[in-house]
Short mmCIF file of N, CA, C and O in Angstrom, two decimals:
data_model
loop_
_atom_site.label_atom_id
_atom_site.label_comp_id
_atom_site.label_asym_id
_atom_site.label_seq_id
_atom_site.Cartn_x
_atom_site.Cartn_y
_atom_site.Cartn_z
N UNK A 1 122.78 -48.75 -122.83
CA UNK A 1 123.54 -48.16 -123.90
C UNK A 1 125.03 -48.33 -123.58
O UNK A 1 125.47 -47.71 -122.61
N UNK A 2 125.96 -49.22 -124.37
CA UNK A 2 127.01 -49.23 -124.22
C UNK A 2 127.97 -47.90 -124.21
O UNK A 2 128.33 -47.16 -125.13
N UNK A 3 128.12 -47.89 -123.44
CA UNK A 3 130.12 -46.25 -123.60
C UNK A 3 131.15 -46.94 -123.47
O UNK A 3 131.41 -47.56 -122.44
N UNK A 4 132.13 -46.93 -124.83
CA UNK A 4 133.22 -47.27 -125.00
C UNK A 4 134.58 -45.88 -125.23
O UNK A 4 134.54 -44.92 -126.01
N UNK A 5 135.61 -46.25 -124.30
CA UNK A 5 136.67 -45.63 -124.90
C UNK A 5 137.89 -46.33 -124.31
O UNK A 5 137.99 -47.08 -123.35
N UNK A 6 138.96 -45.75 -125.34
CA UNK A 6 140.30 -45.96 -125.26
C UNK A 6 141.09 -46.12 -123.87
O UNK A 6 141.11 -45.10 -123.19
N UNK A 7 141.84 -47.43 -123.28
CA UNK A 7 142.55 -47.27 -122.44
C UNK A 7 143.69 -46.83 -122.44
O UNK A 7 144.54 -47.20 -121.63
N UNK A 8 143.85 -46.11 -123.19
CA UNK A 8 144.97 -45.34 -123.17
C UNK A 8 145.06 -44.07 -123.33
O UNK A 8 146.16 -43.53 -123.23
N UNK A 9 144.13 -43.46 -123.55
CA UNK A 9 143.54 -41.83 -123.40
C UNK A 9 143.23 -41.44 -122.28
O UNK A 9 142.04 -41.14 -122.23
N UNK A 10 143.86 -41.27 -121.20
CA UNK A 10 143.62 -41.17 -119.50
C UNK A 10 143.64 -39.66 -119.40
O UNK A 10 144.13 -39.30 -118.33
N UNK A 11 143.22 -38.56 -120.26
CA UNK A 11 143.17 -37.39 -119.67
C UNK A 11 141.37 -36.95 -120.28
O UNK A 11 140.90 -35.82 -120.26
N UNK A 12 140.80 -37.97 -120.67
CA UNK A 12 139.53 -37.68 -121.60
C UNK A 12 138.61 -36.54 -120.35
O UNK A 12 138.62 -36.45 -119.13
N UNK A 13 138.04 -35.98 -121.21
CA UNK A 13 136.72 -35.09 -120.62
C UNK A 13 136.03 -36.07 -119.32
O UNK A 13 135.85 -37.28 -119.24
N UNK A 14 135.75 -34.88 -118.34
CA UNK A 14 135.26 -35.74 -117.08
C UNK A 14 133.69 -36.35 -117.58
O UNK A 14 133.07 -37.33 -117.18
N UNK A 15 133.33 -35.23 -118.69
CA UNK A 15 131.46 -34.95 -118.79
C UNK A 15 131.61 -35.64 -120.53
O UNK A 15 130.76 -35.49 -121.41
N UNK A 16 132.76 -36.31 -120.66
CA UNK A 16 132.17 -36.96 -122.00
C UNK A 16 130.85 -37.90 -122.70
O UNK A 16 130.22 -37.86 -123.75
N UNK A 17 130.84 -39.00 -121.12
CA UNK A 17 130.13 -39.91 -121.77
C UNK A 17 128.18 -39.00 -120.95
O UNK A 17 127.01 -39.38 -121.08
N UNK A 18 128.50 -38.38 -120.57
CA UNK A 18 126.76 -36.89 -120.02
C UNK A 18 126.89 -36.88 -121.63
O UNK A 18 126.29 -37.74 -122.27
N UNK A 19 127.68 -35.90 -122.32
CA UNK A 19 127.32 -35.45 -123.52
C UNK A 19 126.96 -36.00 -124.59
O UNK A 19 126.29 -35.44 -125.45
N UNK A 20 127.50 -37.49 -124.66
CA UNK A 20 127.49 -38.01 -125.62
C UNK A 20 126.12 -38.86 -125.47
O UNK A 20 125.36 -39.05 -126.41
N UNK A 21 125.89 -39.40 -124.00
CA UNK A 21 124.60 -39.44 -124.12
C UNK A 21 123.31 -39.17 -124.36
O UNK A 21 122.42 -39.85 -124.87
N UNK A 22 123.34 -37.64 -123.74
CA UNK A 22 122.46 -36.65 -124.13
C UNK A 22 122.53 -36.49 -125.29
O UNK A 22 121.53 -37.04 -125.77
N UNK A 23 123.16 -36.03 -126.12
CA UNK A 23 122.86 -36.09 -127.76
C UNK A 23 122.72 -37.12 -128.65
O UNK A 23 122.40 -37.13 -129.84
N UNK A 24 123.17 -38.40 -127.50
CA UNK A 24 122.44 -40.00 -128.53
C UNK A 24 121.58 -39.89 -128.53
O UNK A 24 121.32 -39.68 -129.71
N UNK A 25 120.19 -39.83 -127.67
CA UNK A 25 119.21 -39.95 -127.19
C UNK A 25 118.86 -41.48 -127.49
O UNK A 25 119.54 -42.20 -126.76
N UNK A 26 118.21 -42.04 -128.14
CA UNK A 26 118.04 -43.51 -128.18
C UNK A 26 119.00 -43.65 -129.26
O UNK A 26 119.16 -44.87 -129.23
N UNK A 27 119.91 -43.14 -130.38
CA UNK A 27 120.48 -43.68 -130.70
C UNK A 27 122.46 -43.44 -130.46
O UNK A 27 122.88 -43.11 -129.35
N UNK A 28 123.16 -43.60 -131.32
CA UNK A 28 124.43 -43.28 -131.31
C UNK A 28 125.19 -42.07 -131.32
O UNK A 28 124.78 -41.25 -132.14
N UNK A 29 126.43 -41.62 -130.47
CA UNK A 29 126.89 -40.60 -130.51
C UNK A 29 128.48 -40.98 -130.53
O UNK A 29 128.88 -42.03 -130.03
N UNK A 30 129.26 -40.13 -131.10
CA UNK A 30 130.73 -40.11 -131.18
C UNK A 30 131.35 -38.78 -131.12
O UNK A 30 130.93 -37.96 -131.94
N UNK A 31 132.46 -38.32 -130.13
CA UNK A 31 133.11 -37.25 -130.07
C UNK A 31 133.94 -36.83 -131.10
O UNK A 31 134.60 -37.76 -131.55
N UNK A 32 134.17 -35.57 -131.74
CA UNK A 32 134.46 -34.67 -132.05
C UNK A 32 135.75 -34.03 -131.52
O UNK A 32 135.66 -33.32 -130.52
N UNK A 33 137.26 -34.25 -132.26
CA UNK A 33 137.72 -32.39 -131.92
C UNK A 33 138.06 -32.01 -133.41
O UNK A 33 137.70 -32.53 -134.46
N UNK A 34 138.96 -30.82 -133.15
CA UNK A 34 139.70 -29.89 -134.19
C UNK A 34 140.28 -30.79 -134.76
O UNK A 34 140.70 -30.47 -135.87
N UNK A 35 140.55 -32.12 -134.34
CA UNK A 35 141.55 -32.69 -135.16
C UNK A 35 140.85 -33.80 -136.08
O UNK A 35 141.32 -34.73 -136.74
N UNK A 36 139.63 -33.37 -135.88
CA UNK A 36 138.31 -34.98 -136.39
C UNK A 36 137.73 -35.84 -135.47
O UNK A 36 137.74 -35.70 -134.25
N UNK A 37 137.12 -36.88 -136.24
CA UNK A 37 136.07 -37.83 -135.14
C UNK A 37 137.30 -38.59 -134.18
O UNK A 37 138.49 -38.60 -134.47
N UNK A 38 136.79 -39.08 -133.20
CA UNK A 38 137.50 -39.40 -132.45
C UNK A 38 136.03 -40.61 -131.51
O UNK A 38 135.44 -40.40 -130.45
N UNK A 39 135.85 -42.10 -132.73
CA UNK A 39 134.76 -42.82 -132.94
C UNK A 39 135.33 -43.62 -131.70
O UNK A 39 134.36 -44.00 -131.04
N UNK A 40 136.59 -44.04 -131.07
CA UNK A 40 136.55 -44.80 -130.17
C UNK A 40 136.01 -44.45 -129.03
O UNK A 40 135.82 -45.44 -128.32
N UNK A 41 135.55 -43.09 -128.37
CA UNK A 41 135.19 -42.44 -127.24
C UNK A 41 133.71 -41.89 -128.00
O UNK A 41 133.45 -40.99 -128.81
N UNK A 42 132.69 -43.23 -127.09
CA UNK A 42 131.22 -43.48 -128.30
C UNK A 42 130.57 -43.85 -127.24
O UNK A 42 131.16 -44.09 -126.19
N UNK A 43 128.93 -43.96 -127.41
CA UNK A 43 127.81 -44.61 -127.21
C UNK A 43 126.91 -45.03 -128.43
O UNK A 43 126.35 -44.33 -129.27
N UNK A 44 126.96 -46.33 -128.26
CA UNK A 44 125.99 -47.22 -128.82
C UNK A 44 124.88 -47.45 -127.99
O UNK A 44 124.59 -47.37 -126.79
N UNK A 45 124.10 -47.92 -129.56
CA UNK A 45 122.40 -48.35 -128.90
C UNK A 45 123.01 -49.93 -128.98
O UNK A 45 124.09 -50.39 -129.34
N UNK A 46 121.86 -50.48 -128.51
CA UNK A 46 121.85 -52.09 -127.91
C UNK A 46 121.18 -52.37 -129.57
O UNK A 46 121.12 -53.55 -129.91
N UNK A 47 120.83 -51.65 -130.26
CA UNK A 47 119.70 -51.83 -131.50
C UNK A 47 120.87 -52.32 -132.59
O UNK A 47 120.68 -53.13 -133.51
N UNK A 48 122.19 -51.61 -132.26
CA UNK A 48 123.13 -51.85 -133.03
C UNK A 48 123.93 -53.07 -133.17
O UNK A 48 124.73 -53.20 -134.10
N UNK A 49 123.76 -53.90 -132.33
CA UNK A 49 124.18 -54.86 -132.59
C UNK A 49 124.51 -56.05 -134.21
O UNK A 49 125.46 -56.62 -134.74
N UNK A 50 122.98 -55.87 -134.41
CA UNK A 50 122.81 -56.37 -136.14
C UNK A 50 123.71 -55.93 -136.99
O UNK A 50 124.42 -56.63 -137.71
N UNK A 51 123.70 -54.71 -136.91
CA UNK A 51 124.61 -53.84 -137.57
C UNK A 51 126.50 -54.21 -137.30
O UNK A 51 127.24 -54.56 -138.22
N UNK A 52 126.78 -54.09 -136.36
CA UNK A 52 127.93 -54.55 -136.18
C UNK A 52 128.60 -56.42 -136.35
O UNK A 52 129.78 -56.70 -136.57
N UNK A 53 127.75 -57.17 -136.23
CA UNK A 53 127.72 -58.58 -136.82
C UNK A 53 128.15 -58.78 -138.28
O UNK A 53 128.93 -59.53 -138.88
N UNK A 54 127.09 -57.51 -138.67
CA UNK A 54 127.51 -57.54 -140.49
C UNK A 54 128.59 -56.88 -140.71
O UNK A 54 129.42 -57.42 -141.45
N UNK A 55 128.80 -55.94 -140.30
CA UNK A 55 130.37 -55.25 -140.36
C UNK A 55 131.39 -55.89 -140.43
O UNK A 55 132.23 -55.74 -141.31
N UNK A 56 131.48 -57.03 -139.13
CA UNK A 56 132.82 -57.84 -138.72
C UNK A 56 132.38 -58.68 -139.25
O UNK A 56 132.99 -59.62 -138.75
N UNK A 57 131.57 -59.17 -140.11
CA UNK A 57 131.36 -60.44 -140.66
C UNK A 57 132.63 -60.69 -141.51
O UNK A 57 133.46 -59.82 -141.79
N UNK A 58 132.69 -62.15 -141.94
CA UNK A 58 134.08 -62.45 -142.38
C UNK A 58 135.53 -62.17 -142.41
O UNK A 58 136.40 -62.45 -143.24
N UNK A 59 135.56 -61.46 -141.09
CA UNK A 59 136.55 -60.91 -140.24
C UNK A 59 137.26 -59.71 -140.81
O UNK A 59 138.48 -59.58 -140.82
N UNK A 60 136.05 -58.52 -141.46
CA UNK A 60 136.40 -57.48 -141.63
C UNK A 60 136.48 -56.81 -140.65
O UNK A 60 136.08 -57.31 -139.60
N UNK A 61 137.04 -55.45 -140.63
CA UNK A 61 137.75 -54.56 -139.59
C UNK A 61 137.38 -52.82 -140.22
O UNK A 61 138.12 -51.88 -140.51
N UNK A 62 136.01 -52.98 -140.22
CA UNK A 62 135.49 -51.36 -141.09
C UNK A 62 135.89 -50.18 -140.12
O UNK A 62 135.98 -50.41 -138.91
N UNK A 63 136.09 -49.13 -140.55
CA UNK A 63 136.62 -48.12 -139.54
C UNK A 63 135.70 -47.48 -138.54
O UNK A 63 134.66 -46.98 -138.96
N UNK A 64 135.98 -47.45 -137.24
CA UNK A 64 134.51 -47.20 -136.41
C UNK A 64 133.68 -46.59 -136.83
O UNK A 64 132.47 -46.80 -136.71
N UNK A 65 134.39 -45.45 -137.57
CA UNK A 65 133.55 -44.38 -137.53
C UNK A 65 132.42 -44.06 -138.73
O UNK A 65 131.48 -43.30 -138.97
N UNK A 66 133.21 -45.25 -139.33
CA UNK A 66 132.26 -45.49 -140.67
C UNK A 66 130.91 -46.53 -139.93
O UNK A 66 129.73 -46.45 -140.26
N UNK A 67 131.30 -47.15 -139.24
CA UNK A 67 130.14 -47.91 -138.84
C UNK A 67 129.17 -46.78 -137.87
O UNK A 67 127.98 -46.48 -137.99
N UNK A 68 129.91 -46.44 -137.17
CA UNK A 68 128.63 -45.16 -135.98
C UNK A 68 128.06 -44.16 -137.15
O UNK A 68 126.84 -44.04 -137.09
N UNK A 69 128.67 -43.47 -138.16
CA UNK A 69 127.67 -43.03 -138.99
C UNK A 69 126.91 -43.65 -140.29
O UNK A 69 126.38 -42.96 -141.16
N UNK A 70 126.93 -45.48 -140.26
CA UNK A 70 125.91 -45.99 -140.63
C UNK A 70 124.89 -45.60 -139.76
O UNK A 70 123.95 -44.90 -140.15
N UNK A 71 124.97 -45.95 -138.79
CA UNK A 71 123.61 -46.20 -137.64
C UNK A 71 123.22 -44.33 -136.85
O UNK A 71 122.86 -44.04 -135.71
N UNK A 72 123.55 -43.27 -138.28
CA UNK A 72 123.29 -42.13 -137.54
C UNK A 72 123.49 -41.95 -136.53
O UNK A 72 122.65 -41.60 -135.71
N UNK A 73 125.08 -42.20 -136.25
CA UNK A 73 125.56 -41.52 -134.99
C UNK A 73 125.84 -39.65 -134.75
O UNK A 73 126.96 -39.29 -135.10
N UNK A 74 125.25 -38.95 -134.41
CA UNK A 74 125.60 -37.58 -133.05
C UNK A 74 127.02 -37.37 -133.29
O UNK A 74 127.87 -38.19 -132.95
N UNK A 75 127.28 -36.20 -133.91
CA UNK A 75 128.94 -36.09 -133.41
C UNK A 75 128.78 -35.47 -132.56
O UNK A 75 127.60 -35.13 -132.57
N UNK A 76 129.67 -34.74 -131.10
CA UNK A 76 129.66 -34.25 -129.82
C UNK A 76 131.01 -34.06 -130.25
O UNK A 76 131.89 -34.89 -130.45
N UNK A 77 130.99 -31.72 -130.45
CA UNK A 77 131.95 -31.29 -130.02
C UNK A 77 133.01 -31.18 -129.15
O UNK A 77 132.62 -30.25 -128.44
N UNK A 78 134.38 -31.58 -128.62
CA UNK A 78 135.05 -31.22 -127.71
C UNK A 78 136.27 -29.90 -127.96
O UNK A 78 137.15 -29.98 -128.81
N UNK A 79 136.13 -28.95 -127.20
CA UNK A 79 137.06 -28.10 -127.54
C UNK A 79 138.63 -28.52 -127.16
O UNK A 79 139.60 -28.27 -127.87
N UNK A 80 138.65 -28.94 -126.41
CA UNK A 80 140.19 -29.83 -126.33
C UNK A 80 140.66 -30.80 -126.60
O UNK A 80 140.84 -31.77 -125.88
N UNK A 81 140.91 -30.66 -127.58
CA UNK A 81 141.58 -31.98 -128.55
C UNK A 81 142.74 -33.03 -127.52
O UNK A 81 142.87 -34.24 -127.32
N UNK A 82 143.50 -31.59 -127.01
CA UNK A 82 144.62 -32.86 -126.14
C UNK A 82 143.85 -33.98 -125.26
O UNK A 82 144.20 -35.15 -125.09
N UNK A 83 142.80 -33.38 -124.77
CA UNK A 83 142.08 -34.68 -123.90
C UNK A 83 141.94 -35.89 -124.13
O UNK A 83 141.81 -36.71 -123.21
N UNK A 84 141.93 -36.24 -125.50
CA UNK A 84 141.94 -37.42 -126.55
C UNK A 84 143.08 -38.01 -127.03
O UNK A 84 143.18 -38.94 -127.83
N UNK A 85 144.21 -37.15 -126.29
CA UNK A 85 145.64 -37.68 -126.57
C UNK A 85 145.80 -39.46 -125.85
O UNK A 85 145.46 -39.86 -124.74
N UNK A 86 146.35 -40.11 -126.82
CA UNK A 86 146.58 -41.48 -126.94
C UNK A 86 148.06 -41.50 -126.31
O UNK A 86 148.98 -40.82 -126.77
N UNK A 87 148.19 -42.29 -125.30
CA UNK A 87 149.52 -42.38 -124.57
C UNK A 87 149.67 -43.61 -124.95
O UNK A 87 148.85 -44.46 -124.63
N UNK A 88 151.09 -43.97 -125.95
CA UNK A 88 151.51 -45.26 -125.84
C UNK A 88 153.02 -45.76 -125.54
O UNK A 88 153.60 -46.82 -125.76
N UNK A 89 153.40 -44.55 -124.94
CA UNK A 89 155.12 -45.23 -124.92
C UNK A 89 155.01 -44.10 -123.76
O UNK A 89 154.13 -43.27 -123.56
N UNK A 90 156.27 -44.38 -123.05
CA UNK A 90 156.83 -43.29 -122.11
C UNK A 90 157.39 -41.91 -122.51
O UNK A 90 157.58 -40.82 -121.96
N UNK A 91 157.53 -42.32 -123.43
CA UNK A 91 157.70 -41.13 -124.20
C UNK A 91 156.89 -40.14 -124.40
O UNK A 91 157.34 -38.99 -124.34
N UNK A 92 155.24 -40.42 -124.73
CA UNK A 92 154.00 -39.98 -124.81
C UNK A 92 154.01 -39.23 -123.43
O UNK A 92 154.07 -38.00 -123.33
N UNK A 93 153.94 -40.25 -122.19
CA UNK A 93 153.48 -39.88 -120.97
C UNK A 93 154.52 -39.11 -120.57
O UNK A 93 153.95 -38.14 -120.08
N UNK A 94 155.83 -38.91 -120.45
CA UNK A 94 156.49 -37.36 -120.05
C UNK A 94 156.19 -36.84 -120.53
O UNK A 94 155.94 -35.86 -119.83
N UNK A 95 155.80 -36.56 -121.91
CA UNK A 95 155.12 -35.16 -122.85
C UNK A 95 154.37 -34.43 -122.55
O UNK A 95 154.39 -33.20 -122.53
N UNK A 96 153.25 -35.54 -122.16
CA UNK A 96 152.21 -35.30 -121.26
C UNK A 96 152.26 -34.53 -119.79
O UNK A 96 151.77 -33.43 -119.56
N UNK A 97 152.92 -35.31 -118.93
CA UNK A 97 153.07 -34.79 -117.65
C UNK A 97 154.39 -33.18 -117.93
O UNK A 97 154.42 -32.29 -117.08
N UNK A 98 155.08 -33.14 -118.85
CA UNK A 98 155.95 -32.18 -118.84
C UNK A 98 154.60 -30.73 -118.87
O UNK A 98 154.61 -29.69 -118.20
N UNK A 99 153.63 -31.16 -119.84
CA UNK A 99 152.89 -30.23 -120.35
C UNK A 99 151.60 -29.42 -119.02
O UNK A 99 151.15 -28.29 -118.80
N UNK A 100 151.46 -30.98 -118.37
CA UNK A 100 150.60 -30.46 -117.16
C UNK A 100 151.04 -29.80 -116.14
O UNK A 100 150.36 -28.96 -115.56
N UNK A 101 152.54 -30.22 -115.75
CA UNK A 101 153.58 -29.51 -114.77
C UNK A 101 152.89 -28.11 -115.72
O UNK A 101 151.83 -27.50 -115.61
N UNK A 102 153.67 -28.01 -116.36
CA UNK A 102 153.49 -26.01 -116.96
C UNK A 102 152.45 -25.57 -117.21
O UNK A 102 152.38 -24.44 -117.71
N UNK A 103 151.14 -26.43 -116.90
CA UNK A 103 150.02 -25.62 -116.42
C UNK A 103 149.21 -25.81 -118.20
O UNK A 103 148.05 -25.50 -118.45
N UNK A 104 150.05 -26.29 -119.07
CA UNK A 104 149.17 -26.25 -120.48
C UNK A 104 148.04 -26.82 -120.28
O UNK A 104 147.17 -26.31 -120.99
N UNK A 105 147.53 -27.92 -119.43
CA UNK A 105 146.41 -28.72 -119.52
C UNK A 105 146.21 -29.17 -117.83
O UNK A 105 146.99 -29.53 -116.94
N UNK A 106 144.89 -28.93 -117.92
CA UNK A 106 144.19 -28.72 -116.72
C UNK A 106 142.90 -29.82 -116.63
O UNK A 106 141.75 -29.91 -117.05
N UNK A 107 143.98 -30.71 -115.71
CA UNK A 107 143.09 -32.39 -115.52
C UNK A 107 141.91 -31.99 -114.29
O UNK A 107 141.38 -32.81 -113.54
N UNK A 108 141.76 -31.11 -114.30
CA UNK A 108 140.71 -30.19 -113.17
C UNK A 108 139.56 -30.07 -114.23
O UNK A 108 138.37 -30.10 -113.92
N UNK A 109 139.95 -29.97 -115.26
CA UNK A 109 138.72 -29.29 -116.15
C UNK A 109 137.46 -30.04 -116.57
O UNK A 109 137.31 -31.17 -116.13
N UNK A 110 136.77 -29.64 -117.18
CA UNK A 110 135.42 -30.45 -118.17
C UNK A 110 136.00 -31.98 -118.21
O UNK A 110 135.37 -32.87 -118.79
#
């Protein structure tokens, strides 16, 4: 079963891809926060493949998340949305580290 996520989300849940497995069971799962799906931090079945061929066929670009809930994907709650924070400039990452210095977010956690 493939687990895909973002290289640039470096504070994600330690127990994401446990959960998301466990609630794929043989098929697909995608995380969840307060702020919506969050389809790049996923498990796919190997079954899905077909499915994704036709998607990108003729070099369309369908939105993940529209494709994981073709194939009845699992959403998997996370209560901390920041964990899913997307770092793309330096700017992002002092925000970040300003926030962990003051104790807001705890890279110790889940």
């Amino acid at each position: 079963m493939p687990a895909v996520s973002p290289c640039d989300a470096p504070l994600l849940p330690r127990d994401l891809f446990v959960r998301l497995i466990e609630a794929a069971g043989d098929g697909a799962a995608m995380a969840e926060t307060s702020d919506g799906r969050q389809p790049l931090c996923a498990v796919w079945p190997v079954s899905a493949q077909p499915t994704l061929v036709e998607a990108l066929a003729g070099g369309a670009h369908p939105p993940t998340w529209r494709v994981l809930e073709s194939i009845g994907a699992q959403r998997v709650h996370f209560e901390h949305r920041e964990a899913f924070a997307n770092l793309n400039t330096r700017a992002d990452l002092a925000a970040i580290a300003e926030r962990v210095a003051r104790g807001e977010i705890d890279l110790h956690g889940p």
